[in-house]
Amino acid sequence: IAGITQAPTSQILAAGRRMTLRCTQDMRHNAMYWYRQDLGLGLRLIHYSNTAGTTGKGEVPDGYSVSRANTDDFPLTLASAVPSQTSVYFCASSRDVGQPQHFGDGTRLSIL
Amino acid sequence: GENVEQHPSTLSVQEGDSAVIKCTYSDSASNYFPWYKQELGKRPQLIIDIRSNVGEKKDQRIAVTLNKTAKHFSLHITETQPEDSAVYFCAAFMDSSYKLIFGSGTRLLVRP
């Protein structure tokens, strides 16, 4: 079934550790996105990629990095995790910029 | 700056009644407005969207209206059912930055 796959589904991480959240889509969508969702704050854009080989900063990019080496994969890396990065992380994709976005199931990340 | 305000934050209605959620946006050049439904612990799912070239769009019990002059748009759910209970997010695609900005969400409770 076509869609977006995120891994892991959940993770508990010690502060200071490096962590990469994985996101893969098989819909050949050009654009991909990473959001974090915190209680009462809705979805906030961390980073985005309008097409393979390009990335851009969203609303809350500090402490995160992304890469887009190919169309299907868009990993999100926390270089040195801090407790304020405890959140639910959603990856999304759309055929192109400004088109409907489809979300993965999310990764629940706890930084202790 | 880029902003989407959503009201109310919580809404409780009796089964069979209508529910209305309202959003305002800051970028007058915005031209795409999706609505997402998120059940507890699940991914956000697109339920309806509208583009700026139309003022209203309907899909069974769900409708969205758009007032570009006033920069606001609304979600209308008629004949509400308990399974409509969820958090609903509006969003506006900002032409100024090519980003989708989300409202903070409305928790809808439909009482049987």
PDB file of C-alpha atoms in Angstrom:
ATOM      1  CA  ILE A   1       0.000   0.000   0.000  1.00  0.00           C
ATOM      2  CA  ALA A   2       1.464   3.357  -1.049  1.00  0.00           C
ATOM      3  CA  GLY A   3       2.177   5.819   1.685  1.00  0.00           C
ATOM      4  CA  ILE A   4       4.670   7.245   4.138  1.00  0.00           C
ATOM      5  CA  THR A   5       6.644   5.123   6.554  1.00  0.00           C
ATOM      6  CA  GLN A   6       8.267   6.570   9.657  1.00  0.00           C
ATOM      7  CA  ALA A   7      10.705   4.821  11.973  1.00  0.00           C
ATOM      8  CA  PRO A   8      10.979   4.314  14.839  1.00  0.00           C
ATOM      9  CA  THR A   9       7.401   4.589  16.128  1.00  0.00           C
ATOM     10  CA  SER A  10       8.704   5.679  19.506  1.00  0.00           C
ATOM     11  CA  GLN A  11      12.037   6.249  21.205  1.00  0.00           C
ATOM     12  CA  ILE A  12      13.369   7.251  24.601  1.00  0.00           C
ATOM     13  CA  LEU A  13      16.693   9.025  24.307  1.00  0.00           C
ATOM     14  CA  ALA A  14      19.224  10.427  26.751  1.00  0.00           C
ATOM     15  CA  ALA A  15      19.980  14.114  26.424  1.00  0.00           C
ATOM     16  CA  GLY A  16      23.099  14.803  24.388  1.00  0.00           C
ATOM     17  CA  ARG A  17      22.689  11.759  22.156  1.00  0.00           C
ATOM     18  CA  ARG A  18      22.408  11.916  18.381  1.00  0.00           C
ATOM     19  CA  MET A  19      19.233  10.573  16.798  1.00  0.00           C
ATOM     20  CA  THR A  20      17.963  10.179  13.248  1.00  0.00           C
ATOM     21  CA  LEU A  21      14.273   9.805  12.492  1.00  0.00           C
ATOM     22  CA  ARG A  22      13.589   8.058   9.223  1.00  0.00           C
ATOM     23  CA  CYS A  23      10.909   8.861   6.670  1.00  0.00           C
ATOM     24  CA  THR A  24      10.292   7.083   3.385  1.00  0.00           C
ATOM     25  CA  GLN A  25       7.523   7.598   0.841  1.00  0.00           C
ATOM     26  CA  ASP A  26       6.697   5.518  -2.203  1.00  0.00           C
ATOM     27  CA  MET A  27       4.314   7.916  -3.925  1.00  0.00           C
ATOM     28  CA  ARG A  28       7.075   9.669  -5.924  1.00  0.00           C
ATOM     29  CA  HIS A  29       6.082  12.944  -4.282  1.00  0.00           C
ATOM     30  CA  ASN A  30       8.438  15.816  -4.955  1.00  0.00           C
ATOM     31  CA  ALA A  31       7.927  17.668  -1.669  1.00  0.00           C
ATOM     32  CA  MET A  32       8.507  16.356   1.861  1.00  0.00           C
ATOM     33  CA  TYR A  33       8.183  17.925   5.299  1.00  0.00           C
ATOM     34  CA  TRP A  34       8.967  17.405   8.964  1.00  0.00           C
ATOM     35  CA  TYR A  35       6.639  18.743  11.658  1.00  0.00           C
ATOM     36  CA  ARG A  36       6.666  18.524  15.416  1.00  0.00           C
ATOM     37  CA  GLN A  37       3.445  18.420  17.383  1.00  0.00           C
ATOM     38  CA  ASP A  38       3.304  19.609  20.956  1.00  0.00           C
ATOM     39  CA  LEU A  39       0.195  19.771  23.112  1.00  0.00           C
ATOM     40  CA  GLY A  40      -1.712  22.993  22.457  1.00  0.00           C
ATOM     41  CA  LEU A  41       0.665  24.182  19.735  1.00  0.00           C
ATOM     42  CA  GLY A  42      -0.560  22.277  16.729  1.00  0.00           C
ATOM     43  CA  LEU A  43       1.858  21.292  13.994  1.00  0.00           C
ATOM     44  CA  ARG A  44       4.992  23.337  13.479  1.00  0.00           C
ATOM     45  CA  LEU A  45       7.200  22.977  10.422  1.00  0.00           C
ATOM     46  CA  ILE A  46      10.823  22.072  11.186  1.00  0.00           C
ATOM     47  CA  HIS A  47      12.346  21.601   7.726  1.00  0.00           C
ATOM     48  CA  TYR A  48      11.076  20.960   4.241  1.00  0.00           C
ATOM     49  CA  SER A  49      12.283  19.835   0.839  1.00  0.00           C
ATOM     50  CA  ASN A  50      10.519  20.980  -2.317  1.00  0.00           C
ATOM     51  CA  THR A  51      12.422  18.521  -4.483  1.00  0.00           C
ATOM     52  CA  ALA A  52      15.252  16.016  -4.196  1.00  0.00           C
ATOM     53  CA  GLY A  53      18.564  17.747  -3.553  1.00  0.00           C
ATOM     54  CA  THR A  54      17.064  20.852  -1.915  1.00  0.00           C
ATOM     55  CA  THR A  55      16.025  21.621   1.671  1.00  0.00           C
ATOM     56  CA  GLY A  56      14.745  24.642   3.548  1.00  0.00           C
ATOM     57  CA  LYS A  57      14.120  25.845   7.098  1.00  0.00           C
ATOM     58  CA  GLY A  58      10.662  25.949   8.595  1.00  0.00           C
ATOM     59  CA  GLU A  59       9.325  27.690  11.710  1.00  0.00           C
ATOM     60  CA  VAL A  60      11.429  25.803  14.287  1.00  0.00           C
ATOM     61  CA  PRO A  61      14.633  24.513  12.611  1.00  0.00           C
ATOM     62  CA  ASP A  62      17.152  25.012  15.428  1.00  0.00           C
ATOM     63  CA  GLY A  63      18.700  21.787  16.671  1.00  0.00           C
ATOM     64  CA  TYR A  64      17.586  19.790  13.646  1.00  0.00           C
ATOM     65  CA  SER A  65      19.070  18.968  10.252  1.00  0.00           C
ATOM     66  CA  VAL A  66      17.734  17.169   7.183  1.00  0.00           C
ATOM     67  CA  SER A  67      18.983  15.791   3.908  1.00  0.00           C
ATOM     68  CA  ARG A  68      17.223  14.827   0.669  1.00  0.00           C
ATOM     69  CA  ALA A  69      19.580  12.664  -1.327  1.00  0.00           C
ATOM     70  CA  ASN A  70      16.754  11.078  -3.325  1.00  0.00           C
ATOM     71  CA  THR A  71      13.015  11.432  -3.893  1.00  0.00           C
ATOM     72  CA  ASP A  72      11.896   8.776  -1.423  1.00  0.00           C
ATOM     73  CA  ASP A  73      13.855   9.476   1.776  1.00  0.00           C
ATOM     74  CA  PHE A  74      13.908  12.494   4.069  1.00  0.00           C
ATOM     75  CA  PRO A  75      15.691  11.762   7.373  1.00  0.00           C
ATOM     76  CA  LEU A  76      15.603  14.200  10.293  1.00  0.00           C
ATOM     77  CA  THR A  77      18.640  14.335  12.604  1.00  0.00           C
ATOM     78  CA  LEU A  78      18.923  15.689  16.127  1.00  0.00           C
ATOM     79  CA  ALA A  79      22.667  16.256  16.533  1.00  0.00           C
ATOM     80  CA  SER A  80      22.570  16.579  20.334  1.00  0.00           C
ATOM     81  CA  ALA A  81      19.123  15.955  21.782  1.00  0.00           C
ATOM     82  CA  VAL A  82      17.716  18.238  24.483  1.00  0.00           C
ATOM     83  CA  PRO A  83      14.593  17.707  26.660  1.00  0.00           C
ATOM     84  CA  SER A  84      12.711  20.490  24.834  1.00  0.00           C
ATOM     85  CA  GLN A  85      12.797  18.312  21.722  1.00  0.00           C
ATOM     86  CA  THR A  86      10.455  15.841  23.385  1.00  0.00           C
ATOM     87  CA  SER A  87       7.535  15.762  20.990  1.00  0.00           C
ATOM     88  CA  VAL A  88       5.665  13.778  18.374  1.00  0.00           C
ATOM     89  CA  TYR A  89       7.324  14.106  14.990  1.00  0.00           C
ATOM     90  CA  PHE A  90       5.348  13.763  11.767  1.00  0.00           C
ATOM     91  CA  CYS A  91       6.747  13.404   8.295  1.00  0.00           C
ATOM     92  CA  ALA A  92       4.542  14.428   5.371  1.00  0.00           C
ATOM     93  CA  SER A  93       4.754  14.573   1.607  1.00  0.00           C
ATOM     94  CA  SER A  94       2.907  16.204  -1.277  1.00  0.00           C
ATOM     95  CA  ARG A  95       3.047  15.792  -5.024  1.00  0.00           C
ATOM     96  CA  ASP A  96       4.360  19.333  -5.314  1.00  0.00           C
ATOM     97  CA  VAL A  97       4.550  22.505  -3.238  1.00  0.00           C
ATOM     98  CA  GLY A  98       1.078  23.825  -2.441  1.00  0.00           C
ATOM     99  CA  GLN A  99      -0.586  20.439  -2.992  1.00  0.00           C
ATOM    100  CA  PRO A 100      -2.369  18.310  -0.355  1.00  0.00           C
ATOM    101  CA  GLN A 101       0.023  16.926   2.231  1.00  0.00           C
ATOM    102  CA  HIS A 102      -0.214  13.339   3.471  1.00  0.00           C
ATOM    103  CA  PHE A 103       1.185  12.383   6.849  1.00  0.00           C
ATOM    104  CA  GLY A 104       3.000   9.382   8.256  1.00  0.00           C
ATOM    105  CA  ASP A 105       2.019   7.766  11.560  1.00  0.00           C
ATOM    106  CA  GLY A 106       4.511   9.791  13.570  1.00  0.00           C
ATOM    107  CA  THR A 107       7.432   9.129  15.921  1.00  0.00           C
ATOM    108  CA  ARG A 108       6.944   9.754  19.627  1.00  0.00           C
ATOM    109  CA  LEU A 109      10.302  10.944  20.973  1.00  0.00           C
ATOM    110  CA  SER A 110      11.117  11.463  24.649  1.00  0.00           C
ATOM    111  CA  ILE A 111      14.387  13.098  25.655  1.00  0.00           C
ATOM    112  CA  LEU A 112      15.415  12.493  29.259  1.00  0.00           C
TER     113      LEU A 112
ATOM    114  CA  GLY B   1       4.610  37.343  10.315  1.00  0.00           C
ATOM    115  CA  GLU B   2       2.951  34.231   8.994  1.00  0.00           C
ATOM    116  CA  ASN B   3       0.117  33.243  11.263  1.00  0.00           C
ATOM    117  CA  VAL B   4      -3.073  31.205  11.325  1.00  0.00           C
ATOM    118  CA  GLU B   5      -5.451  31.698  14.240  1.00  0.00           C
ATOM    119  CA  GLN B   6      -8.081  29.064  14.984  1.00  0.00           C
ATOM    120  CA  HIS B   7     -11.171  29.311  17.206  1.00  0.00           C
ATOM    121  CA  PRO B   8     -12.545  27.863  19.362  1.00  0.00           C
ATOM    122  CA  SER B   9      -9.905  25.706  21.013  1.00  0.00           C
ATOM    123  CA  THR B  10     -12.600  23.335  22.296  1.00  0.00           C
ATOM    124  CA  LEU B  11     -16.147  22.750  21.105  1.00  0.00           C
ATOM    125  CA  SER B  12     -18.807  20.497  22.581  1.00  0.00           C
ATOM    126  CA  VAL B  13     -22.028  19.820  20.667  1.00  0.00           C
ATOM    127  CA  GLN B  14     -24.966  17.458  20.951  1.00  0.00           C
ATOM    128  CA  GLU B  15     -25.162  14.665  18.420  1.00  0.00           C
ATOM    129  CA  GLY B  16     -27.115  15.875  15.406  1.00  0.00           C
ATOM    130  CA  ASP B  17     -26.235  19.526  15.902  1.00  0.00           C
ATOM    131  CA  SER B  18     -23.878  21.499  13.663  1.00  0.00           C
ATOM    132  CA  ALA B  19     -20.305  22.481  14.505  1.00  0.00           C
ATOM    133  CA  VAL B  20     -18.409  25.458  13.094  1.00  0.00           C
ATOM    134  CA  ILE B  21     -14.683  26.108  13.411  1.00  0.00           C
ATOM    135  CA  LYS B  22     -13.166  29.380  12.215  1.00  0.00           C
ATOM    136  CA  CYS B  23      -9.669  30.366  11.109  1.00  0.00           C
ATOM    137  CA  THR B  24      -8.015  33.600  10.055  1.00  0.00           C
ATOM    138  CA  TYR B  25      -4.733  33.950   8.186  1.00  0.00           C
ATOM    139  CA  SER B  26      -2.170  36.690   7.713  1.00  0.00           C
ATOM    140  CA  ASP B  27      -0.814  36.300   4.160  1.00  0.00           C
ATOM    141  CA  SER B  28      -3.242  37.891   1.711  1.00  0.00           C
ATOM    142  CA  ALA B  29      -1.593  35.944  -1.121  1.00  0.00           C
ATOM    143  CA  SER B  30      -2.523  32.562   0.410  1.00  0.00           C
ATOM    144  CA  ASN B  31      -4.444  30.428  -2.057  1.00  0.00           C
ATOM    145  CA  TYR B  32      -4.808  26.951  -0.547  1.00  0.00           C
ATOM    146  CA  PHE B  33      -6.621  26.069   2.683  1.00  0.00           C
ATOM    147  CA  PRO B  34      -6.810  22.434   3.863  1.00  0.00           C
ATOM    148  CA  TRP B  35      -8.532  21.019   6.938  1.00  0.00           C
ATOM    149  CA  TYR B  36      -7.206  18.007   8.833  1.00  0.00           C
ATOM    150  CA  LYS B  37      -8.853  15.685  11.342  1.00  0.00           C
ATOM    151  CA  GLN B  38      -6.693  13.986  13.950  1.00  0.00           C
ATOM    152  CA  GLU B  39      -7.995  11.243  16.195  1.00  0.00           C
ATOM    153  CA  LEU B  40      -6.202  10.497  19.433  1.00  0.00           C
ATOM    154  CA  GLY B  41      -2.806   8.937  18.785  1.00  0.00           C
ATOM    155  CA  LYS B  42      -3.266   8.953  15.013  1.00  0.00           C
ATOM    156  CA  ARG B  43      -1.901  10.884  12.065  1.00  0.00           C
ATOM    157  CA  PRO B  44      -3.599  14.070  10.789  1.00  0.00           C
ATOM    158  CA  GLN B  45      -5.846  13.182   7.858  1.00  0.00           C
ATOM    159  CA  LEU B  46      -6.969  15.582   5.166  1.00  0.00           C
ATOM    160  CA  ILE B  47     -10.765  15.853   5.166  1.00  0.00           C
ATOM    161  CA  ILE B  48     -11.428  18.748   2.826  1.00  0.00           C
ATOM    162  CA  ASP B  49      -9.569  21.613   1.192  1.00  0.00           C
ATOM    163  CA  ILE B  50     -10.409  24.735  -0.784  1.00  0.00           C
ATOM    164  CA  ARG B  51      -8.550  26.973  -3.179  1.00  0.00           C
ATOM    165  CA  SER B  52      -8.984  30.702  -3.435  1.00  0.00           C
ATOM    166  CA  ASN B  53     -10.863  30.601  -6.733  1.00  0.00           C
ATOM    167  CA  VAL B  54     -14.002  29.270  -5.001  1.00  0.00           C
ATOM    168  CA  GLY B  55     -15.955  30.511  -2.007  1.00  0.00           C
ATOM    169  CA  GLU B  56     -17.432  27.244  -0.777  1.00  0.00           C
ATOM    170  CA  LYS B  57     -16.878  23.517  -1.124  1.00  0.00           C
ATOM    171  CA  LYS B  58     -18.988  20.655   0.206  1.00  0.00           C
ATOM    172  CA  ASP B  59     -18.384  16.958   0.774  1.00  0.00           C
ATOM    173  CA  GLN B  60     -21.401  15.209   2.300  1.00  0.00           C
ATOM    174  CA  ARG B  61     -21.737  16.568   5.871  1.00  0.00           C
ATOM    175  CA  ILE B  62     -18.620  18.707   5.676  1.00  0.00           C
ATOM    176  CA  ALA B  63     -18.301  22.126   4.052  1.00  0.00           C
ATOM    177  CA  VAL B  64     -15.656  24.816   3.986  1.00  0.00           C
ATOM    178  CA  THR B  65     -16.263  28.490   3.241  1.00  0.00           C
ATOM    179  CA  LEU B  66     -13.651  31.079   2.334  1.00  0.00           C
ATOM    180  CA  ASN B  67     -13.757  34.875   2.568  1.00  0.00           C
ATOM    181  CA  LYS B  68     -10.581  36.157   0.932  1.00  0.00           C
ATOM    182  CA  THR B  69     -11.401  39.794   1.600  1.00  0.00           C
ATOM    183  CA  ALA B  70     -11.646  39.193   5.340  1.00  0.00           C
ATOM    184  CA  LYS B  71      -8.895  36.530   5.245  1.00  0.00           C
ATOM    185  CA  HIS B  72     -10.896  33.905   7.067  1.00  0.00           C
ATOM    186  CA  PHE B  73     -12.236  30.456   6.344  1.00  0.00           C
ATOM    187  CA  SER B  74     -14.495  28.102   8.251  1.00  0.00           C
ATOM    188  CA  LEU B  75     -15.267  24.393   8.568  1.00  0.00           C
ATOM    189  CA  HIS B  76     -18.909  23.405   8.933  1.00  0.00           C
ATOM    190  CA  ILE B  77     -19.951  19.931  10.053  1.00  0.00           C
ATOM    191  CA  THR B  78     -23.682  19.196   9.932  1.00  0.00           C
ATOM    192  CA  GLU B  79     -25.598  16.367  11.619  1.00  0.00           C
ATOM    193  CA  THR B  80     -22.638  15.638  13.865  1.00  0.00           C
ATOM    194  CA  GLN B  81     -21.985  12.066  15.007  1.00  0.00           C
ATOM    195  CA  PRO B  82     -19.886  10.728  17.900  1.00  0.00           C
ATOM    196  CA  GLU B  83     -17.238   9.557  15.418  1.00  0.00           C
ATOM    197  CA  ASP B  84     -16.713  13.194  14.430  1.00  0.00           C
ATOM    198  CA  SER B  85     -15.085  13.698  17.852  1.00  0.00           C
ATOM    199  CA  ALA B  86     -11.420  14.557  17.178  1.00  0.00           C
ATOM    200  CA  VAL B  87      -9.026  17.478  16.928  1.00  0.00           C
ATOM    201  CA  TYR B  88      -9.434  19.539  13.766  1.00  0.00           C
ATOM    202  CA  PHE B  89      -6.665  21.675  12.286  1.00  0.00           C
ATOM    203  CA  CYS B  90      -6.972  24.372   9.675  1.00  0.00           C
ATOM    204  CA  ALA B  91      -3.995  25.431   7.581  1.00  0.00           C
ATOM    205  CA  ALA B  92      -3.109  28.087   5.041  1.00  0.00           C
ATOM    206  CA  PHE B  93      -0.482  27.830   2.332  1.00  0.00           C
ATOM    207  CA  MET B  94       1.600  30.981   2.469  1.00  0.00           C
ATOM    208  CA  ASP B  95       2.551  32.139  -1.022  1.00  0.00           C
ATOM    209  CA  SER B  96       5.135  34.457   0.518  1.00  0.00           C
ATOM    210  CA  SER B  97       7.208  31.522   1.808  1.00  0.00           C
ATOM    211  CA  TYR B  98       5.701  28.433   0.110  1.00  0.00           C
ATOM    212  CA  LYS B  99       4.936  26.927   3.530  1.00  0.00           C
ATOM    213  CA  LEU B 100       1.781  25.426   5.018  1.00  0.00           C
ATOM    214  CA  ILE B 101       1.070  27.064   8.385  1.00  0.00           C
ATOM    215  CA  PHE B 102      -1.300  25.288  10.780  1.00  0.00           C
ATOM    216  CA  GLY B 103      -3.746  26.636  13.306  1.00  0.00           C
ATOM    217  CA  SER B 104      -3.467  25.442  16.900  1.00  0.00           C
ATOM    218  CA  GLY B 105      -6.395  23.027  16.603  1.00  0.00           C
ATOM    219  CA  THR B 106      -9.964  22.629  17.861  1.00  0.00           C
ATOM    220  CA  ARG B 107     -10.946  19.703  20.031  1.00  0.00           C
ATOM    221  CA  LEU B 108     -14.472  18.719  19.020  1.00  0.00           C
ATOM    222  CA  LEU B 109     -16.574  16.567  21.319  1.00  0.00           C
ATOM    223  CA  VAL B 110     -19.881  15.233  20.044  1.00  0.00           C
ATOM    224  CA  ARG B 111     -22.069  14.118  22.949  1.00  0.00           C
ATOM    225  CA  PRO B 112     -24.337  11.120  22.228  1.00  0.00           C
TER     226      PRO B 112
END
